[in-house]
Tab-separated table of C-alpha atoms in Angstrom:
chain	number	residue	atom	x	y	z
A	27	MET	CA	-11.495	7.212	7.519
A	28	LEU	CA	-11.074	8.868	4.127
A	29	ALA	CA	-9.408	11.857	5.770
A	30	TYR	CA	-6.918	9.582	7.487
A	31	ALA	CA	-6.240	7.569	4.317
A	32	SER	CA	-5.620	10.732	2.286
A	33	GLY	CA	-2.312	11.079	4.115
A	34	ASN	CA	-0.988	8.228	1.987
A	35	PHE	CA	-1.120	10.528	-1.052
A	36	GLY	CA	1.342	12.965	0.510
A	37	LYS	CA	3.568	10.259	1.961
A	38	ALA	CA	3.836	8.379	-1.324
A	39	LEU	CA	4.455	11.624	-3.200
A	40	VAL	CA	7.672	12.442	-1.362
A	41	PHE	CA	8.940	8.993	-0.337
A	42	SER	CA	8.273	7.138	-3.606
A	43	GLY	CA	9.131	10.273	-5.562
A	44	ALA	CA	12.470	10.472	-3.783
A	45	ASP	CA	13.196	6.793	-4.438
A	46	LEU	CA	12.511	7.246	-8.155
A	47	THR	CA	14.248	10.572	-8.753
A	48	ILE	CA	17.044	11.118	-6.221
A	49	LEU	CA	19.347	8.553	-7.860
A	50	PHE	CA	18.890	10.371	-11.205
A	51	LEU	CA	19.561	13.651	-9.409
A	52	LEU	CA	22.808	12.327	-7.961
A	53	THR	CA	24.164	10.777	-11.161
A	54	ASP	CA	22.854	12.938	-14.018
A	55	VAL	CA	22.575	16.350	-12.368
A	56	LEU	CA	25.283	16.367	-9.722
A	57	LYS	CA	27.556	14.057	-11.773
A	58	LEU	CA	28.443	11.745	-8.906
A	59	PRO	CA	29.996	8.351	-9.749
A	60	GLY	CA	27.487	5.508	-9.837
A	61	THR	CA	29.147	3.645	-6.962
A	62	LEU	CA	29.092	6.732	-4.741
A	63	ALA	CA	25.447	7.432	-5.594
A	64	ALA	CA	24.500	3.815	-4.853
A	65	GLY	CA	26.410	3.995	-1.580
A	66	LEU	CA	24.499	7.117	-0.565
A	67	MET	CA	21.175	5.419	-1.303
A	68	LEU	CA	22.192	2.312	0.660
A	69	PHE	CA	23.277	4.595	3.497
A	70	ALA	CA	19.831	6.204	3.431
A	71	VAL	CA	18.106	2.813	3.578
A	72	GLY	CA	20.219	1.866	6.590
A	73	GLY	CA	19.225	5.134	8.198
A	74	ASP	CA	15.547	4.313	7.647
A	75	LEU	CA	15.799	1.249	9.855
A	76	VAL	CA	17.262	3.265	12.709
A	77	PHE	CA	14.964	6.255	12.219
A	78	ASP	CA	11.790	4.154	12.350
A	79	LEU	CA	12.775	2.699	15.728
A	80	LEU	CA	13.821	6.092	17.093
A	81	ALA	CA	10.611	7.646	15.807
A	82	ALA	CA	8.609	4.926	17.543
A	83	ARG	CA	10.354	5.652	20.851
A	84	LEU	CA	9.686	9.389	20.497
A	85	VAL	CA	6.028	8.836	19.611
A	86	ILE	CA	5.573	6.527	22.603
A	87	ARG	CA	7.044	9.189	24.895
A	88	TRP	CA	4.861	11.874	23.370
A	89	ARG	CA	1.750	9.723	23.833
A	90	ALA	CA	2.670	9.113	27.453
A	91	ALA	CA	2.872	12.900	27.824
A	92	GLY	CA	-0.605	13.306	26.331
A	93	ARG	CA	0.420	14.130	22.751
A	94	GLY	CA	-1.099	11.675	20.332
A	95	TYR	CA	-0.415	10.559	16.778
A	96	ARG	CA	-2.043	13.587	15.180
A	97	TRP	CA	0.224	15.897	17.142
A	98	ALA	CA	3.309	13.966	15.977
A	99	VAL	CA	2.210	14.108	12.331
A	100	THR	CA	1.559	17.841	12.589
A	101	PHE	CA	4.871	18.467	14.362
A	102	ALA	CA	7.024	16.642	11.774
A	103	ALA	CA	5.185	17.410	8.519
A	104	ILE	CA	6.748	20.819	7.816
A	105	PRO	CA	10.382	19.843	8.693
A	106	SER	CA	10.062	16.757	6.503
A	107	ALA	CA	8.700	18.815	3.600
A	108	ALA	CA	11.477	21.393	4.028
A	109	ALA	CA	14.162	18.677	4.003
A	110	PHE	CA	12.678	17.185	0.825
A	111	ALA	CA	12.685	20.581	-0.880
A	112	LEU	CA	16.282	21.211	0.254
A	113	ILE	CA	17.522	18.101	-1.577
A	114	TYR	CA	16.193	19.387	-4.909
A	115	ALA	CA	17.409	22.921	-4.222
A	116	MET	CA	21.006	21.855	-3.534
A	117	PRO	CA	22.171	22.110	-7.200
A	118	ALA	CA	20.867	25.695	-7.357
A	119	LEU	CA	22.586	26.478	-4.055
A	120	GLY	CA	25.878	25.007	-5.237
A	121	LEU	CA	25.918	22.281	-2.575
A	122	HIS	CA	27.492	19.367	-4.455
A	123	ARG	CA	29.662	17.639	-1.849
A	124	ALA	CA	28.841	14.069	-0.933
A	125	TRP	CA	28.684	14.684	2.820
A	126	MET	CA	26.222	17.545	2.288
A	127	LEU	CA	23.997	15.318	0.169
A	128	ALA	CA	24.213	12.516	2.724
A	129	ALA	CA	23.276	14.901	5.530
A	130	ALA	CA	20.297	16.293	3.596
A	131	ILE	CA	19.024	12.811	2.712
A	132	LEU	CA	19.362	11.627	6.306
A	133	ILE	CA	17.544	14.704	7.637
A	134	PHE	CA	14.702	14.063	5.212
A	135	ARG	CA	14.481	10.358	6.070
A	136	GLY	CA	14.562	11.050	9.804
A	137	ALA	CA	11.870	13.720	9.645
A	138	TYR	CA	9.764	11.513	7.355
A	139	ALA	CA	9.932	8.648	9.874
A	140	LEU	CA	8.348	10.951	12.470
A	141	VAL	CA	5.403	11.307	10.070
A	142	ASP	CA	5.260	7.751	8.757
A	143	VAL	CA	5.302	5.822	12.042
A	144	PRO	CA	2.498	7.731	13.831
A	145	HIS	CA	0.381	7.964	10.675
A	146	ASN	CA	0.516	4.190	10.183
A	147	ALA	CA	-0.090	3.487	13.868
A	148	MET	CA	-3.075	5.852	13.805
A	149	MET	CA	-4.889	3.202	11.790
A	150	ALA	CA	-5.454	1.178	14.957
A	151	GLN	CA	-7.363	4.131	16.434
A	152	VAL	CA	-9.260	5.394	13.400
A	153	THR	CA	-11.629	2.457	13.811
A	154	SER	CA	-11.688	-0.722	15.867
A	155	ASP	CA	-14.094	-2.599	13.601
A	156	SER	CA	-12.420	-5.358	11.594
A	157	ARG	CA	-14.541	-4.730	8.491
A	158	ALA	CA	-13.898	-0.993	8.587
A	159	ARG	CA	-10.160	-1.580	8.880
A	160	GLY	CA	-10.321	-3.515	5.637
A	161	ARG	CA	-11.976	-0.543	3.967
A	162	VAL	CA	-9.394	1.851	5.384
A	163	SER	CA	-6.637	-0.356	3.953
A	164	GLY	CA	-8.285	-0.023	0.559
A	165	TYR	CA	-8.610	3.740	0.871
A	166	ARG	CA	-4.912	4.012	1.755
A	167	LEU	CA	-3.846	2.085	-1.330
A	168	LEU	CA	-6.230	4.098	-3.499
A	169	PHE	CA	-4.525	7.348	-2.468
A	170	SER	CA	-1.072	5.774	-2.828
A	171	THR	CA	-1.896	4.631	-6.368
A	172	ALA	CA	-3.172	8.100	-7.257
A	173	SER	CA	0.103	9.497	-5.939
A	174	ALA	CA	2.076	7.022	-8.071
A	175	LEU	CA	0.277	8.280	-11.161
A	176	THR	CA	1.085	11.874	-10.139
A	177	ILE	CA	4.753	10.968	-9.746
A	178	ALA	CA	4.871	9.288	-13.149
A	179	ALA	CA	2.945	12.045	-14.956
A	180	VAL	CA	4.242	15.194	-13.213
A	181	LEU	CA	7.138	14.855	-10.765
A	182	THR	CA	9.451	12.531	-12.715
A	183	PRO	CA	9.189	14.393	-16.077
A	184	LEU	CA	9.790	17.732	-14.371
A	185	VAL	CA	12.886	16.419	-12.605
A	186	GLN	CA	14.205	14.848	-15.819
A	187	GLN	CA	13.628	17.987	-17.865
A	188	ALA	CA	15.102	20.318	-15.265
A	189	GLY	CA	18.105	18.066	-14.755
A	190	ARG	CA	18.966	17.521	-18.387
A	191	ALA	CA	18.574	21.207	-19.288
A	192	HIS	CA	20.422	22.229	-16.095
A	193	HIS	CA	17.540	24.476	-15.065
A	194	PHE	CA	18.435	24.241	-11.415
A	195	GLY	CA	15.941	26.934	-10.444
A	196	ALA	CA	13.093	24.914	-11.982
A	197	LEU	CA	14.386	21.815	-10.204
A	198	ALA	CA	14.293	23.666	-6.871
A	199	LEU	CA	10.742	24.869	-7.548
A	200	THR	CA	9.700	21.291	-8.340
A	201	GLY	CA	11.032	20.114	-4.992
A	202	ILE	CA	9.385	23.000	-3.161
A	203	GLY	CA	6.057	22.311	-4.871
A	204	ALA	CA	6.125	18.612	-3.994
A	205	GLY	CA	7.156	19.406	-0.417
A	206	LEU	CA	4.308	21.905	-0.020
A	207	ALA	CA	1.812	19.380	-1.393
A	208	PHE	CA	3.075	16.818	1.142
A	209	ALA	CA	2.925	19.239	4.075
A	210	LEU	CA	-0.591	20.429	3.220
A	211	THR	CA	-1.813	16.858	2.750
A	212	MET	CA	-0.464	15.693	6.107
A	213	LEU	CA	-1.704	18.784	7.985
A	214	LEU	CA	-5.184	18.413	6.484
A	215	CYS	CA	-5.091	14.683	7.261
A	216	ALA	CA	-4.244	15.335	10.914
A	217	TRP	CA	-6.855	18.086	11.202
A	218	ALA	CA	-9.670	16.187	9.472
A	219	SER	CA	-8.943	12.972	11.381
A	220	ALA	CA	-9.961	14.688	14.609
A	221	GLY	CA	-13.608	13.711	14.123
A	222	ARG	CA	-15.279	11.838	16.939
A	223	ARG	CA	-15.131	8.074	16.609
A	224	THR	CA	-18.524	6.425	16.624
A	225	ASP	CA	-17.619	2.777	17.141
A	226	ALA	CA	-15.527	2.872	20.307
A	227	ALA	CA	-13.587	5.097	22.626
A	228	PRO	CA	-9.855	5.448	21.910
A	229	ARG	CA	-7.931	2.660	23.563
A	230	PRO	CA	-5.330	3.885	26.047
A	231	CYS	CA	-1.577	3.551	25.600
A	232	THR	CA	-0.819	0.832	28.160
A	233	GLY	CA	2.732	-0.477	28.160
A	234	ASP	CA	3.561	0.429	24.552
A	235	GLY	CA	7.165	-0.059	23.484
A	236	ILE	CA	9.431	-1.107	20.633
A	237	ALA	CA	10.482	-4.305	22.443
A	238	VAL	CA	7.499	-6.230	21.090
A	239	PRO	CA	6.960	-9.869	22.208
A	240	LEU	CA	8.795	-11.598	19.372
A	241	ARG	CA	7.799	-15.069	20.576
A	242	ASP	CA	4.124	-14.329	20.224
A	243	PRO	CA	2.639	-16.321	17.294
A	244	MET	CA	0.786	-13.287	15.951
A	245	VAL	CA	3.938	-11.143	16.018
A	246	LEU	CA	5.922	-13.898	14.311
A	247	GLY	CA	3.222	-14.292	11.684
A	248	MET	CA	3.101	-10.576	10.908
A	249	GLY	CA	6.899	-10.488	10.759
A	250	ALA	CA	6.976	-13.343	8.249
A	251	LEU	CA	4.253	-11.632	6.224
A	252	ALA	CA	6.281	-8.387	6.221
A	253	LEU	CA	9.359	-10.199	4.892
A	254	LEU	CA	7.392	-11.870	2.105
A	255	THR	CA	5.583	-8.640	1.215
A	256	GLY	CA	8.754	-6.558	1.108
A	257	PHE	CA	11.134	-9.056	-0.483
A	258	ALA	CA	9.305	-11.401	-2.843
A	259	MET	CA	6.308	-9.598	-4.303
A	260	PRO	CA	7.970	-6.350	-5.546
A	261	CYS	CA	10.511	-8.368	-7.566
A	262	PHE	CA	8.077	-8.538	-10.495
A	263	GLY	CA	7.866	-4.751	-10.835
A	264	ARG	CA	11.595	-4.269	-10.308
A	265	MET	CA	12.466	-6.873	-12.943
A	266	LEU	CA	9.826	-5.818	-15.466
A	267	ILE	CA	12.168	-3.475	-17.337
A	268	TYR	CA	14.727	-6.292	-17.663
A	269	LEU	CA	12.080	-8.784	-18.766
A	270	GLY	CA	10.764	-6.393	-21.397
A	271	SER	CA	14.179	-5.372	-22.670
A	272	TYR	CA	16.011	-8.694	-22.758
A	273	VAL	CA	13.597	-11.622	-22.319
A	274	VAL	CA	10.549	-10.454	-24.276
A	275	ASP	CA	12.787	-8.238	-26.447
A	276	ARG	CA	10.170	-5.475	-26.619
A	277	PRO	CA	11.493	-2.511	-24.599
A	278	GLY	CA	8.572	-0.338	-25.652
A	279	ALA	CA	6.143	-2.801	-24.064
A	280	VAL	CA	7.393	-2.023	-20.550
A	281	THR	CA	5.363	1.186	-20.329
A	282	MET	CA	2.227	-0.605	-21.507
A	283	LEU	CA	2.770	-3.448	-19.040
A	284	LEU	CA	3.235	-1.004	-16.160
A	285	GLY	CA	0.089	0.823	-17.242
A	286	ALA	CA	-1.879	-2.422	-17.388
A	287	MET	CA	-0.636	-3.389	-13.929
A	288	THR	CA	-1.634	0.030	-12.539
A	289	CYS	CA	-5.115	-0.233	-14.074
A	290	GLY	CA	-5.477	-3.691	-12.586
A	291	GLN	CA	-4.428	-2.329	-9.207
A	292	PHE	CA	-7.062	0.409	-9.362
A	293	ALA	CA	-9.719	-2.208	-10.141
A	294	GLY	CA	-8.324	-4.386	-7.365
A	295	VAL	CA	-8.614	-1.611	-4.782
A	296	LEU	CA	-12.318	-1.253	-5.546
A	297	GLY	CA	-12.949	-4.991	-5.737
A	298	TRP	CA	-11.075	-6.117	-2.632
A	299	THR	CA	-12.372	-3.183	-0.570
A	300	ALA	CA	-15.957	-4.118	-1.423
A	301	LEU	CA	-15.308	-7.715	-0.353
A	302	THR	CA	-13.887	-6.798	3.072
A	303	HIS	CA	-17.399	-6.361	4.468
A	304	ARG	CA	-18.262	-10.043	4.132
A	305	HIS	CA	-14.931	-11.863	4.132
A	306	SER	CA	-12.031	-11.809	6.559
A	307	LYS	CA	-8.916	-9.864	5.608
A	308	SER	CA	-6.692	-12.948	5.891
A	309	ARG	CA	-8.807	-14.900	3.386
A	310	LEU	CA	-8.891	-11.984	0.973
A	311	LEU	CA	-5.146	-11.542	1.335
A	312	ALA	CA	-4.590	-15.227	0.554
A	313	ALA	CA	-6.917	-14.844	-2.437
A	314	GLY	CA	-4.894	-11.829	-3.604
A	315	HIS	CA	-1.700	-13.884	-3.493
A	316	ALA	CA	-3.443	-16.644	-5.444
A	317	VAL	CA	-4.582	-14.177	-8.128
A	318	SER	CA	-1.047	-12.744	-8.359
A	319	ALA	CA	0.443	-16.237	-8.683
A	320	PHE	CA	-2.004	-17.149	-11.436
A	321	GLY	CA	-1.174	-13.902	-13.242
A	322	MET	CA	2.546	-14.690	-13.130
A	323	LEU	CA	1.953	-18.167	-14.520
A	324	LEU	CA	-0.149	-16.603	-17.288
A	325	PHE	CA	2.636	-14.077	-17.975
A	326	ALA	CA	5.146	-16.918	-18.355
A	327	MET	CA	2.849	-18.866	-20.694
A	328	THR	CA	2.157	-15.837	-22.913
A	329	ILE	CA	5.756	-14.658	-23.118
A	330	ALA	CA	5.488	-14.422	-26.935
A	331	TRP	CA	1.911	-13.090	-27.092
A	332	PRO	CA	1.649	-9.336	-26.264
A	333	PRO	CA	-2.148	-9.220	-25.613
A	334	GLY	CA	-1.835	-12.120	-23.202
A	335	GLN	CA	0.988	-10.365	-21.379
A	336	LEU	CA	-1.108	-7.233	-20.942
A	337	ALA	CA	-3.941	-9.313	-19.501
A	338	ALA	CA	-1.499	-11.091	-17.193
A	339	ALA	CA	-0.014	-7.768	-16.000
A	340	ALA	CA	-3.511	-6.436	-15.247
A	341	LEU	CA	-4.321	-9.626	-13.321
A	342	ILE	CA	-1.096	-9.341	-11.336
A	343	GLY	CA	-1.943	-5.722	-10.502
A	344	PHE	CA	-5.405	-6.801	-9.354
A	345	GLY	CA	-3.855	-9.331	-6.981
A	346	PHE	CA	-1.161	-6.909	-5.802
A	347	ALA	CA	-3.886	-4.526	-4.616
A	348	SER	CA	-4.824	-7.090	-1.969
A	349	VAL	CA	-1.198	-8.036	-1.270
A	350	PHE	CA	-0.090	-4.499	-0.442
A	351	MET	CA	-3.234	-3.084	1.199
A	352	LEU	CA	-4.648	-5.747	3.542
A	353	PRO	CA	-1.584	-6.468	5.749
A	354	TRP	CA	-2.092	-3.046	7.368
A	355	GLY	CA	-5.611	-3.991	8.436
A	356	LEU	CA	-4.331	-7.314	9.776
A	357	LEU	CA	-1.627	-5.448	11.685
A	358	ALA	CA	-4.223	-3.233	13.386
A	359	ASP	CA	-6.117	-6.384	14.457
A	360	ALA	CA	-2.830	-7.920	15.649
A	361	VAL	CA	-2.447	-5.024	18.096
A	362	ASP	CA	-5.697	-6.112	19.774
A	363	VAL	CA	-4.661	-9.779	19.842
A	364	VAL	CA	-1.305	-8.989	21.450
A	365	GLN	CA	-3.023	-6.745	23.986
A	366	TRP	CA	-5.297	-9.618	24.983
A	367	ARG	CA	-2.440	-12.072	25.377
A	368	HIS	CA	0.052	-9.817	27.179
A	369	ASP	CA	-2.183	-7.151	28.738
A	370	ARG	CA	-0.040	-4.509	27.029
A	371	ARG	CA	-0.971	-2.529	23.932
A	372	PHE	CA	2.096	-2.504	21.657
A	373	GLU	CA	0.457	-0.142	19.172
A	374	THR	CA	3.302	2.068	17.973
A	375	GLY	CA	5.852	-0.692	18.537
A	376	LEU	CA	4.124	-3.229	16.302
A	377	PHE	CA	3.686	-0.780	13.443
A	378	ALA	CA	7.358	0.246	13.697
A	379	PHE	CA	8.333	-3.439	13.802
A	380	TYR	CA	6.396	-4.119	10.593
A	381	LEU	CA	7.768	-1.013	8.849
A	382	VAL	CA	11.368	-1.932	9.647
A	383	LEU	CA	10.953	-5.466	8.304
A	384	VAL	CA	9.223	-4.318	5.108
A	385	LYS	CA	11.883	-1.694	4.359
A	386	ALA	CA	14.774	-3.999	5.240
A	387	SER	CA	13.429	-6.835	3.097
A	388	GLY	CA	12.803	-4.418	0.213
A	389	ALA	CA	16.406	-3.205	0.375
A	390	ALA	CA	17.583	-6.819	0.547
A	391	ALA	CA	15.537	-7.641	-2.564
A	392	THR	CA	17.134	-4.793	-4.529
A	393	ALA	CA	20.606	-5.874	-3.447
A	394	THR	CA	19.846	-9.528	-4.261
A	395	ILE	CA	18.722	-8.605	-7.779
A	396	GLY	CA	21.942	-6.660	-8.376
A	397	TRP	CA	24.171	-9.413	-7.026
A	398	ALA	CA	22.322	-12.141	-8.934
A	399	LEU	CA	22.527	-10.302	-12.249
A	400	ALA	CA	26.232	-9.652	-11.723
A	401	ALA	CA	26.851	-13.304	-10.847
A	402	LEU	CA	24.977	-14.467	-13.955
A	403	GLY	CA	27.157	-12.289	-16.182
A	404	TYR	CA	24.644	-9.595	-17.112
A	405	VAL	CA	26.067	-6.933	-19.475
A	406	PRO	CA	23.881	-3.804	-19.906
A	407	GLY	CA	22.736	-3.147	-23.456
A	408	ALA	CA	24.066	-6.428	-24.877
A	409	VAL	CA	22.302	-9.548	-26.088
A	410	GLN	CA	21.979	-11.710	-22.993
A	411	PRO	CA	22.850	-15.422	-23.026
A	412	LEU	CA	20.264	-18.036	-22.112
A	413	ALA	CA	21.482	-18.386	-18.526
A	414	VAL	CA	21.003	-14.660	-17.880
A	415	ARG	CA	17.520	-14.642	-19.405
A	416	LEU	CA	16.489	-17.665	-17.345
A	417	GLY	CA	17.868	-15.928	-14.257
A	418	MET	CA	15.794	-12.843	-15.052
A	419	LEU	CA	12.690	-15.008	-15.350
A	420	GLY	CA	13.532	-16.621	-12.024
A	421	LEU	CA	13.974	-13.266	-10.294
A	422	GLY	CA	10.960	-11.586	-11.904
A	423	LEU	CA	8.488	-14.469	-11.836
A	424	GLY	CA	9.920	-17.324	-9.762
A	425	VAL	CA	10.696	-15.335	-6.609
A	426	PRO	CA	7.274	-13.607	-6.325
A	427	LEU	CA	5.502	-16.854	-7.251
A	428	ALA	CA	7.299	-18.689	-4.445
A	429	GLY	CA	6.532	-15.795	-2.101
A	430	ALA	CA	2.834	-15.950	-2.985
A	431	LEU	CA	2.685	-19.687	-2.264
A	432	LEU	CA	4.473	-19.258	1.068
A	433	ALA	CA	2.153	-16.396	2.025
A	434	MET	CA	-0.897	-18.530	1.236
A	435	LEU	CA	0.412	-21.268	3.525
A	436	LEU	CA	1.190	-18.720	6.247
A	437	LEU	CA	-2.244	-17.101	6.056
A	438	ARG	CA	-3.934	-20.416	6.787
A	439	ARG	CA	-2.769	-19.816	10.388
A	440	PHE	CA	-4.580	-16.461	10.553
A	441	THR	CA	-8.029	-17.467	11.803
A	442	LEU	CA	-9.148	-14.122	13.233
A	443	ASP	CA	-12.254	-13.312	11.201
A	444	HIS	CA	-14.659	-10.395	11.737
A	445	ASP	CA	-16.822	-12.176	14.320
A	446	ARG	CA	-13.894	-13.414	16.373
A	447	HIS	CA	-12.353	-9.959	16.363
A	448	ALA	CA	-15.640	-8.442	17.558
A	449	ARG	CA	-15.745	-10.932	20.448
A	450	LEU	CA	-12.123	-10.119	21.224
A	451	LEU	CA	-12.918	-6.404	21.470
A	452	ARG	CA	-15.819	-7.110	23.817
A	453	ALA	CA	-13.528	-9.248	25.968
A	454	LEU	CA	-10.935	-6.466	26.075
A	455	ASP	CA	-13.563	-3.922	27.099
A	456	TRP	CA	-14.897	-6.262	29.753
A	457	ARG	CA	-11.418	-6.861	31.168
A	458	ALA	CA	-10.696	-3.125	31.217
A	459	CYS	CA	-13.917	-2.453	33.081
A	460	ARG	CA	-13.183	-5.179	35.641
A	461	GLN	CA	-9.687	-3.798	36.224
A	462	ALA	CA	-11.140	-0.326	36.691
A	463	GLY	CA	-13.687	-1.659	39.163
A	464	ALA	CA	-16.642	-0.700	36.936
A	465	GLU	CA	-19.725	-2.679	36.012
A	466	PRO	CA	-18.605	-4.713	32.993
A	467	VAL	CA	-21.978	-4.842	31.267
A	468	SER	CA	-22.716	-1.134	31.460
A	469	GLY	CA	-19.076	-0.232	30.890
A	470	SER	CA	-18.843	-2.248	27.710
A	471	LYS	CA	-22.380	-1.787	26.517
A	472	ARG	CA	-21.329	-1.698	22.889
A	473	GLY	CA	-22.424	-4.911	21.215
A	474	LEU	CA	-22.959	-7.004	24.344
A	475	GLU	CA	-26.637	-7.454	23.741
A	476	LYS	CA	-25.777	-9.078	20.410
A	477	SER	CA	-23.490	-11.660	22.010
A	478	SER	CA	-24.852	-15.051	22.864
A	479	GLY	CA	-23.183	-18.390	23.403
A	480	ASP	CA	-19.557	-19.292	23.869
A	481	GLY	CA	-16.849	-18.627	21.308
A	482	VAL	CA	-13.133	-19.186	21.191
A	483	THR	CA	-10.832	-16.190	20.779
A	484	LEU	CA	-7.545	-16.327	18.940
A	485	ALA	CA	-5.779	-16.068	22.261
A	486	GLY	CA	-7.243	-19.389	23.268
A	487	GLY	CA	-9.606	-18.074	25.924
A	488	THR	CA	-13.375	-18.247	26.062
A	489	ALA	CA	-15.528	-15.293	25.043
A	490	LEU	CA	-18.356	-15.228	27.566
A	491	SER	CA	-21.956	-14.573	26.643
A	492	ALA	CA	-23.744	-11.479	27.818
A	493	GLN	CA	-25.736	-13.507	30.348
A	494	ALA	CA	-22.551	-14.998	31.805
A	495	ARG	CA	-20.990	-11.550	32.131
A	496	GLN	CA	-24.033	-10.256	33.956
A	497	SER	CA	-23.861	-13.150	36.387
A	498	MET	CA	-20.119	-12.825	36.930
A	499	SER	CA	-20.326	-9.080	37.495
A	500	ARG	CA	-22.453	-9.794	40.561
A	501	SER	CA	-20.358	-12.720	41.802
A	502	ILE	CA	-17.560	-12.611	44.334
A	503	ALA	CA	-15.697	-15.119	42.147
A	504	ALA	CA	-15.408	-12.660	39.248
A	505	PRO	CA	-11.794	-11.590	39.964
A	506	ALA	CA	-10.607	-15.200	39.826
A	507	ALA	CA	-12.485	-15.755	36.582
A	508	VAL	CA	-10.887	-12.655	35.065
A	509	ARG	CA	-7.461	-13.960	35.921
A	510	SER	CA	-8.386	-17.319	34.441
């Protein structure tokens, strides 16, 4: 599980690193107009939405041909790393035209999607245990946070220094180094994730596709959660520089606030991951939103007290650790729920569906912030009127606070705890054995002896006891009961 989660270090290194540095590369190094640079970035975001769906279709075809997620990650890791390095080598190569930059960015985003989609979907196969999936979600965020610190401490300063001094050779070497680190991380992740699973056999790819059942309540719930996670919650971090510069009027405090939030996130990864063994992921996710909401209220109340703001930022980071890590574990459980309801395992499709919604809502949030500031009359570098400062508070604190409250209401509908998920897995194994004509008890030996009594699954069916399964396996009425 750690080997699988380590892939998030490489992915965050190039994807988040590109988001933070490519715009600077376009404007300050290649001297493109701001509108053209922004248009290229928006074009890249639009390409992401298409590439994720195309990548999902390719991965589904490869799996049908016997090539799994690890093969897809291995196949696309080196081209993606090479495309990333090419972007940073373009100034040294004299490639300054807009269409060349657009082509290089699109090639990188397309190749990255072929790594991102299968790596995320692999989570549903790394482990089938609900508690273990919570831990894996924590491990993923831990590696992503470590990558964020690497970007802030190494990649961004190197790009800034190379760009401002016009050391294009050093800039190219920086891109090559980051690309190599990404490729090695993903190749090692795919190789080390080949260990034998001990909790269950890999579930087959039965009817996977990108046309997921959108009317299914679980799919709708995960879609709504993706929109809230991508749109509302990141607004605090994106508005923090504006809040520090114009509302709090302490620009130097922004770095300290970001550091406090990162430290809180590290503590949150450890804390929430430890709690996943006893508590369901949906409850912990709701608790994370509650902690984040309380932190934002505390931030608003201590707007003129720097120590209180640092404490509030750390508390928000602690809550954000749950907000950004646990939906992936819930999504892996959702794959099992949808398989039970529709007798099709939309594994790659559901992960691509969630990725598209998160990225689209994130892009919409960035655009909304820009449009709102322009409509309020924001002037960079000037003293902002009261209406603009109130608007900044609304965008930075009001939007994520409303998103946290909506997410808490939504998560009350997620009732799939660890025990229910375990019963659901036993029911899926039993159904598979019946369809294959095998003895259901011996075919799904795992955990059946621990099952006793009736229980209700999230799909609304009845999870039979071990004694009932033994009786039904010897009854001529078993096929009718399976259909029921």
